[in-house]
Amino acid sequence: MAAASFWFWLLMLAAATGLMLCLVVHLITYSDLESDYINPVDATERLNRFVVPEYAVQAAMTVLFLVTLNLFPLLCNAALLAWHVQQYRHQAHLLDATSIYPRLQECKRHCLAKLGFYSLAFLYYLYRMVYALVATRTAHRLKER
């Protein structure tokens, strides 16, 4: 059981890392767009490519936390998932090339907030993974005696 816990937290750590990398790409694209290094059409194509996979990974993580009854990360991820669902239902999840400039600062703030959330989640998942690894090793040593 403890070994399964280690692999679970390793999976969550990998997912959080992937989501953080996705948001870093978003921030770089927003910065390039702000500096006129990239045109709005290319920027929105690059950004919109990552939105639905990000939402899907976030939803999968939340479901896995529900299945494993990890309540603290479930509540934290459920709040972000609710915001993602609200964005999706109001068709606000995809960016439009004609309206990206007025929304650029808002999009950057949202991206930075999510990057902060995933960074804190990354640290929490890392702690839980190490804790599960130590628990696995301790249980294994106790069985040997």
PDB file of C-alpha atoms in Angstrom, residues 33-92:
ATOM      1  CA  LEU A  33       3.212  39.342 -27.459  1.00  0.00           C
ATOM      2  CA  GLU A  34       3.611  42.350 -25.181  1.00  0.00           C
ATOM      3  CA  SER A  35       7.000  43.120 -26.739  1.00  0.00           C
ATOM      4  CA  ASP A  36       5.678  42.601 -30.297  1.00  0.00           C
ATOM      5  CA  TYR A  37       8.031  39.683 -30.992  1.00  0.00           C
ATOM      6  CA  ILE A  38       5.072  37.568 -32.076  1.00  0.00           C
ATOM      7  CA  ASN A  39       1.831  38.456 -33.809  1.00  0.00           C
ATOM      8  CA  PRO A  40      -1.532  37.901 -32.066  1.00  0.00           C
ATOM      9  CA  VAL A  41      -2.655  35.116 -34.409  1.00  0.00           C
ATOM     10  CA  ASP A  42       0.442  32.987 -33.744  1.00  0.00           C
ATOM     11  CA  ALA A  43       0.268  33.779 -30.036  1.00  0.00           C
ATOM     12  CA  THR A  44      -3.359  32.709 -29.672  1.00  0.00           C
ATOM     13  CA  GLU A  45      -2.723  29.525 -31.657  1.00  0.00           C
ATOM     14  CA  ARG A  46       0.212  28.705 -29.392  1.00  0.00           C
ATOM     15  CA  LEU A  47      -1.734  29.506 -26.213  1.00  0.00           C
ATOM     16  CA  ASN A  48      -5.025  27.823 -27.158  1.00  0.00           C
ATOM     17  CA  ARG A  49      -3.192  24.595 -27.950  1.00  0.00           C
ATOM     18  CA  PHE A  50      -2.453  24.085 -24.233  1.00  0.00           C
ATOM     19  CA  VAL A  51      -5.765  25.132 -22.657  1.00  0.00           C
ATOM     20  CA  VAL A  52      -7.906  22.016 -23.033  1.00  0.00           C
ATOM     21  CA  PRO A  53      -5.068  19.588 -22.119  1.00  0.00           C
ATOM     22  CA  GLU A  54      -4.353  21.695 -19.020  1.00  0.00           C
ATOM     23  CA  TYR A  55      -8.013  21.517 -18.025  1.00  0.00           C
ATOM     24  CA  ALA A  56      -8.095  17.761 -18.667  1.00  0.00           C
ATOM     25  CA  VAL A  57      -4.995  17.101 -16.543  1.00  0.00           C
ATOM     26  CA  GLN A  58      -6.410  19.277 -13.763  1.00  0.00           C
ATOM     27  CA  ALA A  59      -9.715  17.373 -13.886  1.00  0.00           C
ATOM     28  CA  ALA A  60      -7.925  14.005 -13.858  1.00  0.00           C
ATOM     29  CA  MET A  61      -5.870  15.045 -10.843  1.00  0.00           C
ATOM     30  CA  THR A  62      -8.990  16.157  -9.001  1.00  0.00           C
ATOM     31  CA  VAL A  63     -10.773  12.874  -9.765  1.00  0.00           C
ATOM     32  CA  LEU A  64      -7.738  10.894  -8.567  1.00  0.00           C
ATOM     33  CA  PHE A  65      -7.707  12.861  -5.329  1.00  0.00           C
ATOM     34  CA  LEU A  66     -11.401  12.105  -4.916  1.00  0.00           C
ATOM     35  CA  VAL A  67     -10.894   8.382  -5.568  1.00  0.00           C
ATOM     36  CA  THR A  68      -7.986   8.191  -3.100  1.00  0.00           C
ATOM     37  CA  LEU A  69      -9.775  10.394  -0.547  1.00  0.00           C
ATOM     38  CA  ASN A  70      -6.948  12.908  -0.191  1.00  0.00           C
ATOM     39  CA  LEU A  71      -9.159  15.696   1.103  1.00  0.00           C
ATOM     40  CA  PHE A  72      -6.775  18.652   1.358  1.00  0.00           C
ATOM     41  CA  PRO A  73      -5.470  18.448  -2.217  1.00  0.00           C
ATOM     42  CA  LEU A  74      -8.988  17.536  -3.376  1.00  0.00           C
ATOM     43  CA  LEU A  75     -10.433  20.753  -1.981  1.00  0.00           C
ATOM     44  CA  CYS A  76      -7.614  22.884  -3.360  1.00  0.00           C
ATOM     45  CA  ASN A  77      -7.781  21.320  -6.812  1.00  0.00           C
ATOM     46  CA  ALA A  78     -11.585  21.315  -6.841  1.00  0.00           C
ATOM     47  CA  ALA A  79     -11.599  25.093  -6.440  1.00  0.00           C
ATOM     48  CA  LEU A  80      -9.326  25.524  -9.451  1.00  0.00           C
ATOM     49  CA  LEU A  81     -11.296  22.931 -11.398  1.00  0.00           C
ATOM     50  CA  ALA A  82     -14.522  24.844 -10.667  1.00  0.00           C
ATOM     51  CA  TRP A  83     -12.917  27.988 -12.076  1.00  0.00           C
ATOM     52  CA  HIS A  84     -11.784  26.045 -15.157  1.00  0.00           C
ATOM     53  CA  VAL A  85     -15.297  24.654 -15.657  1.00  0.00           C
ATOM     54  CA  GLN A  86     -16.755  28.151 -15.328  1.00  0.00           C
ATOM     55  CA  GLN A  87     -14.279  29.458 -17.922  1.00  0.00           C
ATOM     56  CA  TYR A  88     -15.114  26.581 -20.256  1.00  0.00           C
ATOM     57  CA  ARG A  89     -18.886  26.951 -19.905  1.00  0.00           C
ATOM     58  CA  HIS A  90     -18.751  30.695 -20.666  1.00  0.00           C
ATOM     59  CA  GLN A  91     -16.462  30.138 -23.680  1.00  0.00           C
ATOM     60  CA  ALA A  92     -13.774  32.259 -21.983  1.00  0.00           C
TER      61      ALA A  92
END
